[in-house]
Structure formats: C-alpha cells, structure tokens
Amino acid sequence: MNKQMPTILVTGAGGQLGFELMRALAPLGRVHAPARAQFDLESPERMRAWLDRVRPDLIVNAAAYTAVDRAQTETTHAWAINAAAPEVLACWAGEHEAAMVQFSTDYVFDGRAERPYVETDTAGTQMVYGASKLAGEEAVLAHCPRALVLRVSWLYSAFGNNFLHTILRLALERPVLKIVDDQVGAPTSTQLVADTTAHLLRTLLSAGDVAPWGVYHLTAGGEVSWHGFASHIVRELEFAGVKLACTAGNVQPIPSSAWPTPAVRPLNSRLCCDKLTGQFGLNLPHWSHGVSYALAQLQRSGALRVRRWTHGPRED
C-alpha cells in the first residue's frame, strides 16, 4: 500500500452510492472511476488488464446489479456483477496486497428473525439478488485478506433512483398512496455510508497488521416500515410547503401480500450495528436526519420548490 498517496479504484461511480464515495474518498488518495468501456464488470479479462495497468492500492466496489425483481429472471447478469466480478477484484487484490471494500445488503438474510441481525448470524435468502450478493461477500472474504464487507440497507439519496424519489413523484401525482407496512428496516443515506466508509478506511489503513478487517453492518439508527418511511417523507414535504396531491393522512398501510413481487422481500431487514460502532467509536444518526438532509439538498439544487425549509429533522 502506498502510504503517501494511494491509488483508489471506485466501481459504480455513476450510481447513487458511487457518486458519494467519489467525494468522500477524494482526500484519501488518487481516485479512479473508469468508464464501462475500460472496465466492464462482465469482462474479467478487461478488468484484469485495467487493474494490471493502474495497480490500485485500494478497490472500493460500489457497483451492483440492484434490480431486485428483474434478477429473478436476469440471473446471469445478476450473478456476473454481484458475485463473479467481486471475486475477480478480490483475487487481484489478494495477489497484489491491495485492500478492498465490498458493499452488501440486508437482503442476504431471509427476514424471519425477531431481532436485528448481527454479523455472525447465518445468512439465508429467498431471492436471486440476495443470493448473488452473499456469494460476492464470500468470494471477497475468501480471496482478499484485507477486505471490508459492509452490509447496508434501504439506500437512498437526494439524487438517483430510490424510494425517496419514488414517493416524492407519487405524492405529487396521486391523492392516495398504498405502501407496505410489514417490512421493517433502517433507511440509510448514501452520504452516511460514504462518509462512514472513508472514516473506517482511514482507521484500518493506518492500523497495519492489527487492522480489524471483516464484515460489518452499517445502517442509520432507528427502524421503520416502508409505510412509516413514506409517511415521514410526505410529512416533511407538507411541512416544507410543497404542494402535493397526497397528504400524509392518505398514505395507507398494506401488507406485503397485497403487493406481490417476483422477489420475496424479508419482513425483518433490521441490522445490528453494535460491532461497527463499538470497534470504530462511532454514533450512527437516526434515519430521519438523512431524509431531512436529502430533501434540503433537493431544495438547494432547485429540484424541489418549497415555500420554506427552516425546520430540523424530526424523529417520528
């Protein structure tokens, strides 16, 4: 590892998490985000050629096949990007003494537990997406001694395609929203994930042989259902003066059975982050703080027209 100015590869830089990682990791070294023509995740030969040429000291893999329902039928693509590509990256990293970060998901669990999952719980999933991400985890840990696997959940940001933007669009168009209320997790902003990742890497890369690499859960604090998350977004928008077709009172709860999907989502997506907060001395903010910040970002960018935005985050 080049301790002076390490070379960092960020894959998936065009996605919502990759975008934030480019910002958060910039102070740590020279960040590279190759285009697909140079670094095709479904072409191991092209990936290795780029790696051999640039020789990164740190690989941060934010790329993923995230179309959860389409993965049930597009299995080849899902496994190539979520499992095979991380294995190629991890093998190269292990061979060249590089470090690697792999992002995973709460969907590696089946959601049947009655408590938040800890890192040592046996993973099991009912969907192709979750299975492919789990295989990616296992490959990275098997081939790269200095690997950091971060399981995150319910990611959203001010920009990109995510649940927050979907609810904003629907609340502007429809007088009533029906949202699943029996799936519970922690909405987590990509900004929180990126900033925390940068902090962890600073600690790990400076710790040498005693660095506590491995699997960690990383989510915002608190928990809520998808219905509660949607209701909170609408209330925030109402309070800010956004003219909506739907009010918070018209966000109606429904069971998962009333909204069947090709991939069966876990009812319990809660991840216990005690290992991460204890090991690295961090306090992870409540999920509602990130929502307020993301909406404020949209307002500042001009993408969200409001009459006022003076309140702070509310934990409701």
XYZ file of C-alpha atoms in Angstrom:
316
model
C 0.000 0.000 0.000
C 1.317 3.418 -0.970
C 1.011 5.226 2.358
C 1.759 8.642 0.842
C -0.943 8.835 -1.822
C -2.695 5.518 -2.508
C -4.390 4.850 -5.816
C -8.089 4.075 -5.321
C -10.464 2.352 -7.731
C -14.162 3.119 -7.280
C -16.509 0.968 -9.337
C -20.110 2.011 -9.889
C -19.229 5.707 -9.664
C -22.301 6.589 -11.713
C -24.660 5.197 -9.078
C -26.017 6.971 -6.021
C -23.512 5.370 -3.630
C -20.576 5.614 -6.006
C -21.253 9.315 -6.512
C -20.954 9.979 -2.781
C -17.900 7.738 -2.453
C -16.059 9.757 -5.085
C -16.494 12.809 -2.849
C -15.775 11.104 0.472
C -12.692 9.199 -0.672
C -11.031 12.057 -2.561
C -8.955 13.191 0.471
C -7.561 9.657 0.909
C -5.770 9.318 -2.432
C -5.965 9.421 -6.219
C -9.445 8.185 -7.093
C -10.085 6.461 -10.432
C -13.545 5.740 -11.801
C -13.074 4.050 -15.187
C -15.879 4.012 -17.732
C -17.515 0.721 -18.679
C -15.606 0.665 -21.972
C -12.410 0.449 -19.917
C -13.677 -1.611 -17.006
C -16.557 -3.923 -17.875
C -17.696 -5.872 -14.802
C -18.897 -8.682 -17.051
C -15.486 -8.982 -18.722
C -12.877 -10.453 -16.352
C -10.136 -10.022 -18.970
C -10.829 -6.307 -19.370
C -10.993 -5.846 -15.605
C -7.653 -7.570 -15.038
C -6.000 -5.609 -17.839
C -7.072 -2.320 -16.248
C -6.001 -3.472 -12.784
C -2.593 -4.592 -14.046
C -2.082 -1.250 -15.754
C -3.226 1.109 -12.962
C -2.375 -1.130 -9.972
C -4.731 0.345 -7.355
C -3.816 0.104 -3.689
C -7.484 0.117 -2.682
C -10.531 -1.238 -4.529
C -13.932 0.091 -3.459
C -16.644 -1.895 -5.212
C -19.859 0.114 -5.231
C -21.106 -1.482 -8.446
C -24.004 -3.907 -8.186
C -26.932 -5.342 -10.076
C -29.711 -3.873 -7.927
C -32.852 -4.628 -9.948
C -34.159 -6.964 -7.250
C -37.214 -8.235 -9.107
C -35.597 -8.473 -12.557
C -32.785 -10.504 -11.014
C -35.250 -13.384 -10.647
C -35.161 -13.802 -14.431
C -31.934 -11.989 -15.382
C -29.924 -14.356 -13.243
C -26.861 -14.417 -15.499
C -26.354 -10.661 -15.245
C -27.054 -10.582 -11.506
C -24.519 -13.310 -10.734
C -21.903 -11.879 -13.105
C -21.960 -8.432 -11.490
C -22.759 -9.305 -7.867
C -20.707 -12.478 -7.462
C -18.237 -13.132 -10.290
C -16.942 -9.554 -10.615
C -16.205 -9.144 -6.873
C -14.299 -12.436 -6.986
C -12.103 -11.142 -9.830
C -11.444 -7.933 -7.903
C -10.705 -9.778 -4.667
C -8.342 -12.255 -6.321
C -6.360 -9.423 -7.881
C -6.323 -7.506 -4.582
C -5.133 -10.562 -2.672
C -2.386 -11.282 -5.174
C -1.114 -7.673 -5.080
C -1.554 -6.946 -1.349
C -4.259 -4.359 -2.026
C -7.219 -3.656 0.248
C -10.844 -3.954 -0.826
C -14.268 -2.718 0.233
C -17.329 -4.708 -0.832
C -20.856 -3.388 -0.216
C -23.533 -5.944 0.539
C -27.135 -5.881 1.699
C -29.673 -6.740 4.367
C -31.269 -8.965 1.719
C -28.698 -11.708 2.394
C -30.987 -12.623 5.314
C -34.416 -14.215 4.992
C -36.019 -11.786 7.452
C -37.509 -14.422 9.744
C -35.572 -13.425 12.867
C -37.414 -11.463 15.552
C -34.421 -9.233 16.364
C -31.887 -7.215 14.386
C -29.364 -9.411 12.609
C -25.742 -9.491 13.759
C -22.767 -10.227 11.522
C -22.378 -13.802 12.759
C -25.971 -14.822 12.024
C -26.355 -17.476 9.353
C -27.289 -15.812 6.079
C -30.137 -17.215 4.050
C -32.214 -15.566 1.382
C -35.266 -16.259 -0.748
C -34.204 -14.215 -3.790
C -31.593 -14.271 -6.556
C -30.371 -10.769 -5.736
C -29.652 -11.643 -2.110
C -28.020 -14.942 -3.028
C -25.748 -13.290 -5.583
C -24.703 -10.588 -3.112
C -23.968 -13.227 -0.472
C -21.803 -15.119 -2.960
C -19.943 -11.876 -3.645
C -19.306 -11.413 0.075
C -17.952 -14.919 0.435
C -15.663 -14.590 -2.568
C -14.177 -11.319 -1.352
C -13.521 -12.647 2.141
C -12.001 -15.846 0.756
C -9.527 -14.188 -1.609
C -8.610 -10.828 -0.055
C -7.066 -10.813 3.453
C -7.636 -7.074 3.837
C -11.310 -6.974 2.930
C -14.030 -4.808 4.436
C -17.561 -6.047 3.740
C -20.262 -3.532 4.644
C -23.885 -4.668 4.711
C -26.172 -1.677 4.196
C -29.942 -1.326 3.908
C -32.644 0.705 2.171
C -30.242 3.138 0.487
C -31.468 6.490 -0.773
C -30.019 9.876 -1.661
C -31.020 13.281 -2.959
C -30.213 12.093 -6.457
C -30.683 8.890 -8.410
C -33.459 6.312 -8.490
C -34.555 5.341 -4.997
C -37.551 5.125 -2.658
C -37.387 8.773 -1.605
C -37.669 9.940 -5.218
C -40.427 7.440 -5.945
C -42.526 8.709 -3.028
C -41.885 12.330 -3.996
C -43.057 11.653 -7.552
C -46.117 9.665 -6.494
C -47.122 12.190 -3.811
C -47.129 14.900 -6.471
C -49.324 12.799 -8.773
C -51.687 10.659 -6.688
C -54.155 11.539 -3.898
C -53.704 8.161 -2.154
C -50.595 6.028 -1.724
C -50.670 2.411 -0.563
C -47.370 1.329 0.962
C -46.251 -1.955 2.541
C -46.252 -1.794 6.340
C -44.954 -5.202 7.446
C -41.368 -4.894 6.208
C -39.135 -3.106 8.727
C -35.613 -1.743 8.354
C -33.457 1.372 8.568
C -33.470 3.815 5.631
C -29.837 4.798 5.153
C -28.489 7.727 3.159
C -25.626 7.162 0.744
C -23.902 10.181 2.275
C -23.790 8.423 5.662
C -22.461 5.236 4.085
C -19.785 7.064 2.081
C -18.580 9.241 4.956
C -18.506 6.287 7.355
C -16.631 4.169 4.811
C -13.980 6.870 4.478
C -13.613 7.010 8.276
C -13.285 3.237 8.550
C -10.647 3.144 5.831
C -8.572 5.842 7.495
C -8.577 3.745 10.663
C -7.950 0.388 9.008
C -5.224 1.505 6.623
C -3.287 3.128 9.449
C -3.596 0.130 11.783
C -1.270 -2.171 9.849
C -1.295 -5.866 10.696
C -3.751 -5.469 13.579
C -6.456 -3.785 11.490
C -9.880 -5.325 12.187
C -10.967 -6.082 8.620
C -14.077 -8.216 8.066
C -17.858 -7.960 7.914
C -19.739 -5.056 9.499
C -23.317 -3.840 9.427
C -23.732 -0.173 8.538
C -27.160 1.457 8.668
C -28.680 4.595 10.114
C -30.130 4.402 13.618
C -33.723 3.524 14.423
C -36.172 1.435 12.449
C -39.343 1.970 10.442
C -41.590 0.235 7.928
C -41.761 1.269 4.272
C -45.138 2.818 5.101
C -43.645 4.772 8.002
C -40.774 5.895 5.793
C -43.174 7.102 3.088
C -45.415 8.864 5.608
C -42.402 10.658 7.067
C -41.289 11.846 3.617
C -44.747 13.204 2.841
C -44.994 14.952 6.226
C -41.608 16.587 5.653
C -42.722 17.791 2.240
C -46.001 19.097 3.631
C -44.209 20.958 6.401
C -41.870 22.496 3.833
C -44.803 23.836 1.860
C -44.608 21.561 -1.163
C -47.956 21.383 -2.948
C -48.798 17.674 -3.049
C -51.675 15.623 -4.412
C -51.382 13.311 -1.378
C -51.328 14.221 2.312
C -49.622 12.159 4.994
C -53.043 11.017 6.192
C -53.673 9.424 2.806
C -50.561 7.243 2.881
C -52.275 3.959 3.609
C -50.625 0.810 5.057
C -50.986 -2.524 3.261
C -49.465 -5.977 3.929
C -46.826 -7.453 1.635
C -49.414 -9.967 0.457
C -51.382 -7.107 -1.125
C -48.330 -6.088 -3.187
C -46.794 -9.326 -4.516
C -43.410 -9.048 -6.222
C -41.273 -11.596 -8.096
C -38.619 -11.428 -5.357
C -39.813 -12.079 -1.814
C -38.515 -9.286 0.442
C -37.566 -10.035 4.061
C -40.055 -8.766 6.634
C -37.209 -8.052 9.044
C -34.364 -6.060 7.445
C -33.005 -4.717 10.734
C -29.224 -4.916 11.071
C -27.453 -4.542 14.417
C -24.517 -2.126 14.046
C -23.028 -2.577 17.535
C -19.904 -4.261 16.167
C -19.108 -1.287 13.921
C -19.937 1.449 16.427
C -18.004 -0.305 19.196
C -14.930 -1.111 17.107
C -14.626 2.328 15.494
C -16.130 4.570 18.182
C -18.954 5.915 16.044
C -22.501 7.102 16.654
C -24.828 6.461 13.721
C -27.557 9.134 13.414
C -31.274 8.377 13.322
C -32.570 7.628 9.833
C -34.836 10.706 9.816
C -31.832 13.057 9.878
C -30.690 11.809 6.496
C -34.145 12.286 4.983
C -34.277 15.930 6.024
C -30.772 16.498 4.680
C -31.583 14.851 1.333
C -34.752 16.911 0.900
C -32.839 20.067 1.789
C -30.274 19.136 -0.879
C -33.069 18.827 -3.423
C -34.411 22.213 -2.386
C -30.997 23.862 -2.729
C -30.470 22.290 -6.141
C -33.736 23.744 -7.406
C -35.248 20.309 -7.965
C -37.726 20.848 -5.115
C -39.664 24.097 -4.912
C -40.746 24.935 -1.361
C -42.089 27.948 0.494
C -39.881 27.335 3.499
C -37.258 24.912 4.799
C -36.267 26.027 8.246
C -37.009 23.017 10.439
C -34.619 20.366 11.611
C -35.092 16.598 11.365
C -37.909 15.115 13.414
C -37.730 11.599 14.774
C -41.271 10.467 14.140
